[in-house]
CSV table of C-alpha atoms and ligand atoms in Angstrom, one decimal:
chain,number,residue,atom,x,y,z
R,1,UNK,CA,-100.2,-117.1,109.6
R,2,UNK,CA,-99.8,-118.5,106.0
R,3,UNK,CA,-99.6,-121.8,105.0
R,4,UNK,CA,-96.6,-123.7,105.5
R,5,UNK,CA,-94.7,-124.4,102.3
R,6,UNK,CA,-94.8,-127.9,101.3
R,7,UNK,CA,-91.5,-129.9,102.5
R,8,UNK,CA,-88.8,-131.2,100.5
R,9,UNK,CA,-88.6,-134.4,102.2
R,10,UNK,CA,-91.5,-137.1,102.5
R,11,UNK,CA,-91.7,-140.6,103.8
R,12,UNK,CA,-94.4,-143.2,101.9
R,13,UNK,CA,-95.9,-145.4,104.4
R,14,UNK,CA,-97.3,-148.5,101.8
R,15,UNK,CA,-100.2,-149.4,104.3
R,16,UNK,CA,-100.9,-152.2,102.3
R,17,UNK,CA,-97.6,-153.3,102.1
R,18,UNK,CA,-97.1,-153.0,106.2
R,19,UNK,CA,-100.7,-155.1,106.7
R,20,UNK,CA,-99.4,-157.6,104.3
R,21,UNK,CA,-96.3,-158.0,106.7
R,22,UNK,CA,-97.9,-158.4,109.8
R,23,UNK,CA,-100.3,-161.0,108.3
R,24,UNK,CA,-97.8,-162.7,106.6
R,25,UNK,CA,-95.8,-162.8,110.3
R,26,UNK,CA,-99.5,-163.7,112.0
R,27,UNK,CA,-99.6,-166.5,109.7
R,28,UNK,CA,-96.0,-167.5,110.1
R,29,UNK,CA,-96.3,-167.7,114.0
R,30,UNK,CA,-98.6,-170.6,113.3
R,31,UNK,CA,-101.2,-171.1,116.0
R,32,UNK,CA,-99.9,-168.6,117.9
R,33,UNK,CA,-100.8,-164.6,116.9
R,34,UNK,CA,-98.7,-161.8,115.7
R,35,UNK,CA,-98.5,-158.9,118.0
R,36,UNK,CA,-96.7,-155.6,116.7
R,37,UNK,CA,-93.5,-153.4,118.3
R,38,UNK,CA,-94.4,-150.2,117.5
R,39,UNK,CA,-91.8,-148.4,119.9
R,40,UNK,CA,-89.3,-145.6,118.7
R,41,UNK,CA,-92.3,-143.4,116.8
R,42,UNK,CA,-93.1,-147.5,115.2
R,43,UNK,CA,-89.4,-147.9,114.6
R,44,UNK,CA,-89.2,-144.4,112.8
R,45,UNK,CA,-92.2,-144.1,110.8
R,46,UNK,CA,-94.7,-142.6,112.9
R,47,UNK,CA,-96.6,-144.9,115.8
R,48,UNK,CA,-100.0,-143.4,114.9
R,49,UNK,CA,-100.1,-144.7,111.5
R,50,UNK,CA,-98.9,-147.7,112.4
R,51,UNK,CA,-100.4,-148.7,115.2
R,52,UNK,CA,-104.4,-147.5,113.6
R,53,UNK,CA,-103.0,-150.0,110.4
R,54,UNK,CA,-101.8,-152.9,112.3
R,55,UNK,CA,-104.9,-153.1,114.1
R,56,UNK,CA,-106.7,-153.0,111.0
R,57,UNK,CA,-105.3,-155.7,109.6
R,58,UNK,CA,-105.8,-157.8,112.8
R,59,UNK,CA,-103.0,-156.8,115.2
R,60,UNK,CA,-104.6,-157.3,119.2
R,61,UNK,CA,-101.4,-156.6,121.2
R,62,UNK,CA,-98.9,-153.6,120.9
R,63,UNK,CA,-95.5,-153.0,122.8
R,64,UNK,CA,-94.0,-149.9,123.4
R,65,UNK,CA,-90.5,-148.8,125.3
R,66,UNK,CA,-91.1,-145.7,127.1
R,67,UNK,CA,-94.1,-144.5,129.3
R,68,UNK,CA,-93.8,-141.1,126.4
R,69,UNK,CA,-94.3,-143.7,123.4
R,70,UNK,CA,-98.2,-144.4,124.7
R,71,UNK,CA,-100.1,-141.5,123.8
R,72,UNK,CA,-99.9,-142.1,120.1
R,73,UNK,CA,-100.9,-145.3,119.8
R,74,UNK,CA,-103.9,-145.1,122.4
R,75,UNK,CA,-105.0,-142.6,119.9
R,76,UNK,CA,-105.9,-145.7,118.3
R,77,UNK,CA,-105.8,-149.0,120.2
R,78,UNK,CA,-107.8,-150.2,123.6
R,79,UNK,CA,-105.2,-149.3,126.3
R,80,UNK,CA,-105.5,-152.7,127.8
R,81,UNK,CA,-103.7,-154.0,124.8
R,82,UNK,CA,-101.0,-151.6,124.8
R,83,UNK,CA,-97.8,-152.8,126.8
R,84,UNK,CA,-95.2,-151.1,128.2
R,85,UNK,CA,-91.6,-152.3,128.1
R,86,UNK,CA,-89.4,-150.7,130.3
R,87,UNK,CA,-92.0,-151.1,132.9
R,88,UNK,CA,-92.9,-149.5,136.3
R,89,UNK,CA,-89.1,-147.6,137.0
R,90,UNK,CA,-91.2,-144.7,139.2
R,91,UNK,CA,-94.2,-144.2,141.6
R,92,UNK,CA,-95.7,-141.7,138.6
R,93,UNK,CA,-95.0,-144.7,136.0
R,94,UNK,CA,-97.9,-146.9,137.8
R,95,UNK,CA,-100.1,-143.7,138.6
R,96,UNK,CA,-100.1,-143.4,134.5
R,97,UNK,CA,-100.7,-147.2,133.9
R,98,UNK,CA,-103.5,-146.9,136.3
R,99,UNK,CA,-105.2,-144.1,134.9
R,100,UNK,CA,-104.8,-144.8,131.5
R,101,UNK,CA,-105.4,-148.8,131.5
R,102,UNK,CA,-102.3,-149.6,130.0
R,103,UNK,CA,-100.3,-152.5,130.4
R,104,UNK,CA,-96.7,-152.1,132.3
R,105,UNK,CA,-94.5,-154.7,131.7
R,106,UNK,CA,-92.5,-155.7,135.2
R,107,UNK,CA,-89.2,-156.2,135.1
R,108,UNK,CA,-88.2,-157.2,138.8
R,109,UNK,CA,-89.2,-158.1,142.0
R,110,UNK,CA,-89.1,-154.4,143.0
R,111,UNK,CA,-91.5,-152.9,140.1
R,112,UNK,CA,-93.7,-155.7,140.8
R,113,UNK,CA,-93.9,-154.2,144.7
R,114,UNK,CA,-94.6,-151.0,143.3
R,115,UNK,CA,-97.7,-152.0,141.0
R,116,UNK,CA,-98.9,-154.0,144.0
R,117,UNK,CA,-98.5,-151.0,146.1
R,118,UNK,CA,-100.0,-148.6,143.6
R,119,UNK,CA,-103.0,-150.9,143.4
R,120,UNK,CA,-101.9,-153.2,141.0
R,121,UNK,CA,-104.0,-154.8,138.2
R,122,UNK,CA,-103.3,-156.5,134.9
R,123,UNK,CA,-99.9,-156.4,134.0
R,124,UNK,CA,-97.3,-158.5,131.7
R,125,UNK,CA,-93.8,-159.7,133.2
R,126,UNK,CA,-90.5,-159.9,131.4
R,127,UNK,CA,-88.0,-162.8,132.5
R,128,UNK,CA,-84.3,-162.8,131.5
R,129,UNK,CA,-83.4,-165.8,129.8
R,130,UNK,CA,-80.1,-164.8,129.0
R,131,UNK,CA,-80.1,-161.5,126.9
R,132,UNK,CA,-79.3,-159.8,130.5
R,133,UNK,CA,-80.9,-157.1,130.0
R,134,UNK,CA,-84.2,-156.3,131.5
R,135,UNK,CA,-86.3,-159.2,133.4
R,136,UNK,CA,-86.8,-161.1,136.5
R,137,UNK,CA,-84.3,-164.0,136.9
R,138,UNK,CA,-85.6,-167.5,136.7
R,139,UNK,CA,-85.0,-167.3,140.3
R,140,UNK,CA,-87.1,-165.0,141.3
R,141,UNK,CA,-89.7,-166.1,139.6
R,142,UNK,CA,-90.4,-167.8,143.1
R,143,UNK,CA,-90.4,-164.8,145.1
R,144,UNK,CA,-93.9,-163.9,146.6
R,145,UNK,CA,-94.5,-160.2,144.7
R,146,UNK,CA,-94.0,-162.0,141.6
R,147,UNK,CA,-96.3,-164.8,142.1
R,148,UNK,CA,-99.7,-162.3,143.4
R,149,UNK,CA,-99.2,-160.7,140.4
R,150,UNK,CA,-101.8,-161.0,137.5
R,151,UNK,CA,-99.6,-161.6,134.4
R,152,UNK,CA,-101.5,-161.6,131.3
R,153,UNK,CA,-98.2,-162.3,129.0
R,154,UNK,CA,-95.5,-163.6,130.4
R,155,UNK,CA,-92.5,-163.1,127.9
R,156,UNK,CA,-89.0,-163.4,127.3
R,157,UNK,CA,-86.5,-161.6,124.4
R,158,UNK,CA,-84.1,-163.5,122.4
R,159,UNK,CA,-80.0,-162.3,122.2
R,160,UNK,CA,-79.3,-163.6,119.3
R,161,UNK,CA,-82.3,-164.6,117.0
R,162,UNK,CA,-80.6,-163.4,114.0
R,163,UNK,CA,-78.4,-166.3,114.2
R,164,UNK,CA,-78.0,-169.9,114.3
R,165,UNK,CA,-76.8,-169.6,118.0
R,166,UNK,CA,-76.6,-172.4,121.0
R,167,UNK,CA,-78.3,-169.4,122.4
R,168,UNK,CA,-81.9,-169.3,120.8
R,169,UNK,CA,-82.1,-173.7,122.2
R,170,UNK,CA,-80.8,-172.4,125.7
R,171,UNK,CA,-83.3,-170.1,126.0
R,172,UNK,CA,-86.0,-171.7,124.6
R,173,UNK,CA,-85.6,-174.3,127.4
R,174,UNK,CA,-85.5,-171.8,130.3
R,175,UNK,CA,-88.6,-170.3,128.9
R,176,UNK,CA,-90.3,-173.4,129.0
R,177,UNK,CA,-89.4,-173.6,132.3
R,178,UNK,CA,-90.7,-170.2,133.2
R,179,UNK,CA,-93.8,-170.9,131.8
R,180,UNK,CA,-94.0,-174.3,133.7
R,181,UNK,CA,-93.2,-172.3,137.4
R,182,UNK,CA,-95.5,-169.2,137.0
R,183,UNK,CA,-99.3,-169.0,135.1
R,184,UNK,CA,-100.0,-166.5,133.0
R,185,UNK,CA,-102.5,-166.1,130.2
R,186,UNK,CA,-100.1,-166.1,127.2
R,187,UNK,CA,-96.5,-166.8,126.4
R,188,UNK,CA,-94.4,-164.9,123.7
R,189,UNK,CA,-91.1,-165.1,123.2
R,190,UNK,CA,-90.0,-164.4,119.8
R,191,UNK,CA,-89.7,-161.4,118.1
R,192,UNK,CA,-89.0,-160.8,114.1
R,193,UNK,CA,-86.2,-163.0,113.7
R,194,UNK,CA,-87.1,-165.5,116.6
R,195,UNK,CA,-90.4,-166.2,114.3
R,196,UNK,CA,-87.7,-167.3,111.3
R,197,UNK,CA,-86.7,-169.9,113.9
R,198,UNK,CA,-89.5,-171.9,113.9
R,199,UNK,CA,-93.2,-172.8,115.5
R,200,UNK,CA,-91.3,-174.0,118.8
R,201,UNK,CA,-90.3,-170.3,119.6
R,202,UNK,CA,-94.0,-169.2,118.7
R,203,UNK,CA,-95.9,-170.2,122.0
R,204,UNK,CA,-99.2,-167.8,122.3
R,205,UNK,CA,-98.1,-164.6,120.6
R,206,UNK,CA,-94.8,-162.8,118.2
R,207,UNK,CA,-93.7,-160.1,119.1
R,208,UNK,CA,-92.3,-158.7,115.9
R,209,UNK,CA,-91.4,-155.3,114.8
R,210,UNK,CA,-88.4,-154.8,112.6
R,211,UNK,CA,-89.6,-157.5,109.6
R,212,UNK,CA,-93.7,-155.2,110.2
R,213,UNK,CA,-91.6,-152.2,108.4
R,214,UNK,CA,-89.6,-154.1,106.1
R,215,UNK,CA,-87.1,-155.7,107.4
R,216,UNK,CA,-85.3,-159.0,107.3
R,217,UNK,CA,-82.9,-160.7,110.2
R,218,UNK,CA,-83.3,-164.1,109.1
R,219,UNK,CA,-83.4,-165.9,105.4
R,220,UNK,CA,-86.5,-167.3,106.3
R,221,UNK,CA,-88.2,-164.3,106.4
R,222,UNK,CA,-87.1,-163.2,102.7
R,223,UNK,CA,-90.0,-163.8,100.7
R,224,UNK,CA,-92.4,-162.5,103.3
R,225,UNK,CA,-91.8,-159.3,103.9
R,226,UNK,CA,-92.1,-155.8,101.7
R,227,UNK,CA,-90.8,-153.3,101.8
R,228,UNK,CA,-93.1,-150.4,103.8
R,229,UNK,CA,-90.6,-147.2,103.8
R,230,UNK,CA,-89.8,-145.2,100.6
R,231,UNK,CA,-88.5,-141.6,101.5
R,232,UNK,CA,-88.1,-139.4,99.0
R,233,UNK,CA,-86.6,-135.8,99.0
R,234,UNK,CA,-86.4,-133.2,96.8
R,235,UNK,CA,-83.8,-131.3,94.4
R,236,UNK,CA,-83.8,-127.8,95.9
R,237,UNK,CA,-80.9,-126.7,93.2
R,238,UNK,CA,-79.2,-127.7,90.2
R,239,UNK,CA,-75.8,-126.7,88.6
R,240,UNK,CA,-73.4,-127.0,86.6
R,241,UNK,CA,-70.0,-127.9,87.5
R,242,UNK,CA,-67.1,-126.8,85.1
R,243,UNK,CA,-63.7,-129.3,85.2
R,244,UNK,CA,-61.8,-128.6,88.5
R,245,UNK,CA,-64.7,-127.8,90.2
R,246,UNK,CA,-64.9,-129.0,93.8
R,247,UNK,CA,-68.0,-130.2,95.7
R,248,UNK,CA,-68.7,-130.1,99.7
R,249,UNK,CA,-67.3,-130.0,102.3
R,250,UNK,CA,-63.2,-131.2,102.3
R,251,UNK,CA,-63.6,-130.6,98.7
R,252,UNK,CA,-63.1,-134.9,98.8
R,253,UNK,CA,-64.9,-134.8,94.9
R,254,UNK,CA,-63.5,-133.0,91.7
R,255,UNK,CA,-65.1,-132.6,88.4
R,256,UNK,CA,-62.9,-133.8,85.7
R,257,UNK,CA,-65.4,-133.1,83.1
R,258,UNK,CA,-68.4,-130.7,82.9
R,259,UNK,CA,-71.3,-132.1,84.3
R,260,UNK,CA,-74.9,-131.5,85.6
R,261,UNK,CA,-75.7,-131.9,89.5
R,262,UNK,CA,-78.4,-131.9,91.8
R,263,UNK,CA,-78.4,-130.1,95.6
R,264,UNK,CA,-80.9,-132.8,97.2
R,265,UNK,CA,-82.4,-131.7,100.4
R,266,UNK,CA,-81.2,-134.7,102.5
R,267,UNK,CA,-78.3,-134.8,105.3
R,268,UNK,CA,-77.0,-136.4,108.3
R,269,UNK,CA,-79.4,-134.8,110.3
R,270,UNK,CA,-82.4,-136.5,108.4
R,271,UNK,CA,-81.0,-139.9,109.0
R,272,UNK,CA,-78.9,-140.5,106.2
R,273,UNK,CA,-75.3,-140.7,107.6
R,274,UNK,CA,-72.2,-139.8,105.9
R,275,UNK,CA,-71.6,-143.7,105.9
R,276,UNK,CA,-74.2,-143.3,102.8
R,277,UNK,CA,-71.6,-141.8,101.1
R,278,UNK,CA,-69.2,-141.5,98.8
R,279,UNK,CA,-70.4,-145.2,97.1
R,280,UNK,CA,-74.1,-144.4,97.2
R,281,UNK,CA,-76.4,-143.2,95.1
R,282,UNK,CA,-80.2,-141.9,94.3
R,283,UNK,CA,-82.5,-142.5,92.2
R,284,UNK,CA,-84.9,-140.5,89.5
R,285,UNK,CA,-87.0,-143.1,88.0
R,286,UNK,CA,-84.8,-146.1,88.6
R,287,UNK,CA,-81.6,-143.8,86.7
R,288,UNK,CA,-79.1,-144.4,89.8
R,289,UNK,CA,-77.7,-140.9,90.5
R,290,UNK,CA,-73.9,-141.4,92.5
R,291,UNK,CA,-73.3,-139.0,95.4
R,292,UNK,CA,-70.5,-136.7,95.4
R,293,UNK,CA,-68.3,-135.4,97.8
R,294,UNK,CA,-69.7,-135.8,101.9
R,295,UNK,CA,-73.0,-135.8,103.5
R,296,UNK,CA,-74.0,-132.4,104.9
R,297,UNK,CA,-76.2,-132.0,107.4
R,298,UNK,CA,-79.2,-130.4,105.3
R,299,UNK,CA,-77.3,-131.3,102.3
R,300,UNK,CA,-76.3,-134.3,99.2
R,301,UNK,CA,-74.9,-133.2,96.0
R,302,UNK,CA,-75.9,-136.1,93.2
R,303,UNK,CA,-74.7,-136.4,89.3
R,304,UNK,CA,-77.5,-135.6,87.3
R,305,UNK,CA,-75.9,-137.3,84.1
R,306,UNK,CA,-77.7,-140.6,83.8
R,307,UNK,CA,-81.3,-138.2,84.4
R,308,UNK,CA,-80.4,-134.5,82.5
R,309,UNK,CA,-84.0,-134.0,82.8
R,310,UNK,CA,-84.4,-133.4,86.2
R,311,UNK,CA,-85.1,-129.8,87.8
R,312,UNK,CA,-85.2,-127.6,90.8
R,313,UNK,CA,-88.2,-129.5,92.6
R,314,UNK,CA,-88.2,-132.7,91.5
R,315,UNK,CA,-88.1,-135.3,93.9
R,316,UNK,CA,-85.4,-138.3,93.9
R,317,UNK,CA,-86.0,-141.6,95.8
R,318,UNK,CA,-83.5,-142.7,98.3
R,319,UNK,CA,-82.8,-146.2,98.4
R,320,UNK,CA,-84.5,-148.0,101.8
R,321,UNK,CA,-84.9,-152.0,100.9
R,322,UNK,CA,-83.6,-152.4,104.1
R,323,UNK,CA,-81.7,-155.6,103.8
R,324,UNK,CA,-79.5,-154.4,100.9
R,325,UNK,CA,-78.8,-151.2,102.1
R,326,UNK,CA,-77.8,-151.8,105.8
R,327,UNK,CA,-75.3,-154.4,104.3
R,328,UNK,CA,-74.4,-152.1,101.7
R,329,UNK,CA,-73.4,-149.1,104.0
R,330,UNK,CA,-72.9,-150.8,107.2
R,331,UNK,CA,-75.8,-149.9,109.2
R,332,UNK,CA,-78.3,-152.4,110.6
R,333,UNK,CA,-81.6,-152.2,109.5
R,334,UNK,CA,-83.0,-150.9,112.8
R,335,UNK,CA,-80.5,-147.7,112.6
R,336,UNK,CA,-81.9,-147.2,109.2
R,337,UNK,CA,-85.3,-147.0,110.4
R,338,UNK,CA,-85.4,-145.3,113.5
R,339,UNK,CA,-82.7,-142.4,112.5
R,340,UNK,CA,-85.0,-141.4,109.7
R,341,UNK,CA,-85.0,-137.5,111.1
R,342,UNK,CA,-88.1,-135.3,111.9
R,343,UNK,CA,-88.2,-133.2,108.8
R,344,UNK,CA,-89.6,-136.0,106.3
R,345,UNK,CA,-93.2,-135.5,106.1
R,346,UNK,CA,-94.6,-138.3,107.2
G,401,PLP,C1,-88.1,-154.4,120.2
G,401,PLP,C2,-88.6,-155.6,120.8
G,401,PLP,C3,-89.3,-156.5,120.0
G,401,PLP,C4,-89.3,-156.5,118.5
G,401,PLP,O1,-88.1,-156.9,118.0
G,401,PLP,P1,-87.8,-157.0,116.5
G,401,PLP,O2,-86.4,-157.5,116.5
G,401,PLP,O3,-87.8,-155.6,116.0
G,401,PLP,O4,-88.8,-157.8,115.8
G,401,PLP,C5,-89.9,-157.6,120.7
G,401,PLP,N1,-89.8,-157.8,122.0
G,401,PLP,C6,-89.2,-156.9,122.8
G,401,PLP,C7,-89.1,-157.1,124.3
G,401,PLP,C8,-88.5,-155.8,122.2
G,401,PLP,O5,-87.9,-154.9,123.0
């Protein structure tokens, strides 16, 4: 077989700039350390690369969602530091922690059953403070499966970190009184935006993962974290459109003039939604180049006139500080991130 062509679409990971977060969020959780959520392929830009920098730079304790989501990362990280999130749901699901050594985190009285009955072992345990979501309940912290168990972290997740809510207080307190009714070797509670709210939140360890890649839920945050993500994709065609012309589908842009445009190799189906048009734009060396006419799915057409020079080949950067542009189009900044499609070479 020959060699694959090279792509047309890439994704910069700025190491440096994604170590600098994670200390910068270490040394904001004050006494307490910074772990790292690297779930969702590390929130879209690949959990291998990731994960082998955050531990680099210091990282100890990594979260993931699903059972699937391990294998990358233990490609690079002690499996007894790996956690996993939506915990022991099947008999198989404690067979893999077992054999692997990874962490599951139990949600319920009934996963915390099954690990005892699958032999049990180290393990981390979620309680619901109020997000209602996954967890034990306060009350069953009591029950006798959750007490036997061996509970390294014992953690709770924020509803509504991202704002000044009676919330974030409420369920502060009940975590406090968690921790008071059950031992465990650490406490965690906030993630990204719960470390914005302050050292009381902190406890043992953060759990962030959206400001790690560049993003930012709470002001506070702002001058901490860079941005990590720059995708780029390339001109696969230019031409030249005469007045009247139409472009795309729904023919929703006309030429009134002649002018010069680029065929980008970017769509929907790389992450960048039609919401990203018809305001947005492009860039070729910080010359903004407008969208025109929808989003295809392989497809954006840009104006060339503010950069004539460019060419079939090029490559034009698409904007990703994450704050700006999630306001901007309408997206939050984890959409932005973990839609970022399979085709960018990453
Ligand atoms: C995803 C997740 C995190 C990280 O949250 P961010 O808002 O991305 O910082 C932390 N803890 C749990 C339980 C999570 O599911």
């Amino acid at each position: 077989m020959p060699d694959l062509p090279p792509p047309s679409l890439r994704l910069e990971l700025d190491t440096q700039a994604l170590a600098a977060n994670w200390r910068a969020l270490d040394g904001l959780s004050g006494t307490a350390r910074a772990g790292a959520a690297v779930k969702a392929d590390g929130y879209g830009l690949g959990a291998g690369a990731v994960a082998k920098t955050l531990k680099d730079a210091g990282a100890h304790d990594f979260f993931v969602a699903h059972w699937s989501e391990v294998a990358d990362v233990v490609h690079h990280v002690d499996p007894a530091q790996i956690a996993v999130l939506h915990g022991p749901v099947r008999p198989q699901d404690v067979h893999y922690a077992r054999a692997i050594g990874v962490k599951p985190v139990i949600n319920s009285v009934e996963q915390a059953q099954r690990w005892r009955e699958g032999g049990g072992g180290p393990c981390d345990l979620m309680v619901d403070t109020g997000i209602n979501r996954l967890g034990v309940s306060l009350r069953d912290l009591g029950d006798g499966a959750i007490a036997a168990l061996d509970v390294d972290i014992l953690m709770s997740h924020l509803a509504s970190a991202d704002e000044n809510s009676a919330l974030n207080p409420l369920q502060l307190e009940r975590f406090q009184a968690a921790c008071a009714a059950l031992p465990a070797r650490r406490r965690s509670l906030a993630n990204s935006a719960g470390i914005g709210l302050g050292r009381d939140y902190a406890f043992d360890l953060t759990r962030p993962g959206l400001s790690l890649y560049g993003g930012v839920p709470r002001g506070e945050l702002a001058d901490h974290v860079l941005q990590v993500a720059f995708p780029q994709a390339a001109v696969i065609q230019v031409r030249t459109l005469s007045p009247g012309d139409s472009v795309g589908y729904n023919a929703t842009f006309t030429a009134r003039a002649e002018m010069r445009t680029g065929i980008v190799s970017l769509g929907y189906a790389d992450g960048f939604l039609r919401c990203r048009g018809p305001a947005g734009a492009l860039r070729f060396e910080g010359a903004e180049l407008p969208l025109l006419g929808k989003v295809s799915m392989d497809m954006v057409v840009v104006d060339l006139t503010a950069a004539p020079q460019v060419k079939e080949g090029d490559w034009l950067d698409v904007p990703f500080a994450l704050p700006e542009t999630a306001r901007a189009r309408g997206l939050s900044q984890y959409e932005l991130l973990t839609t970022l499609g399979r085709r960018f070479r990453r």
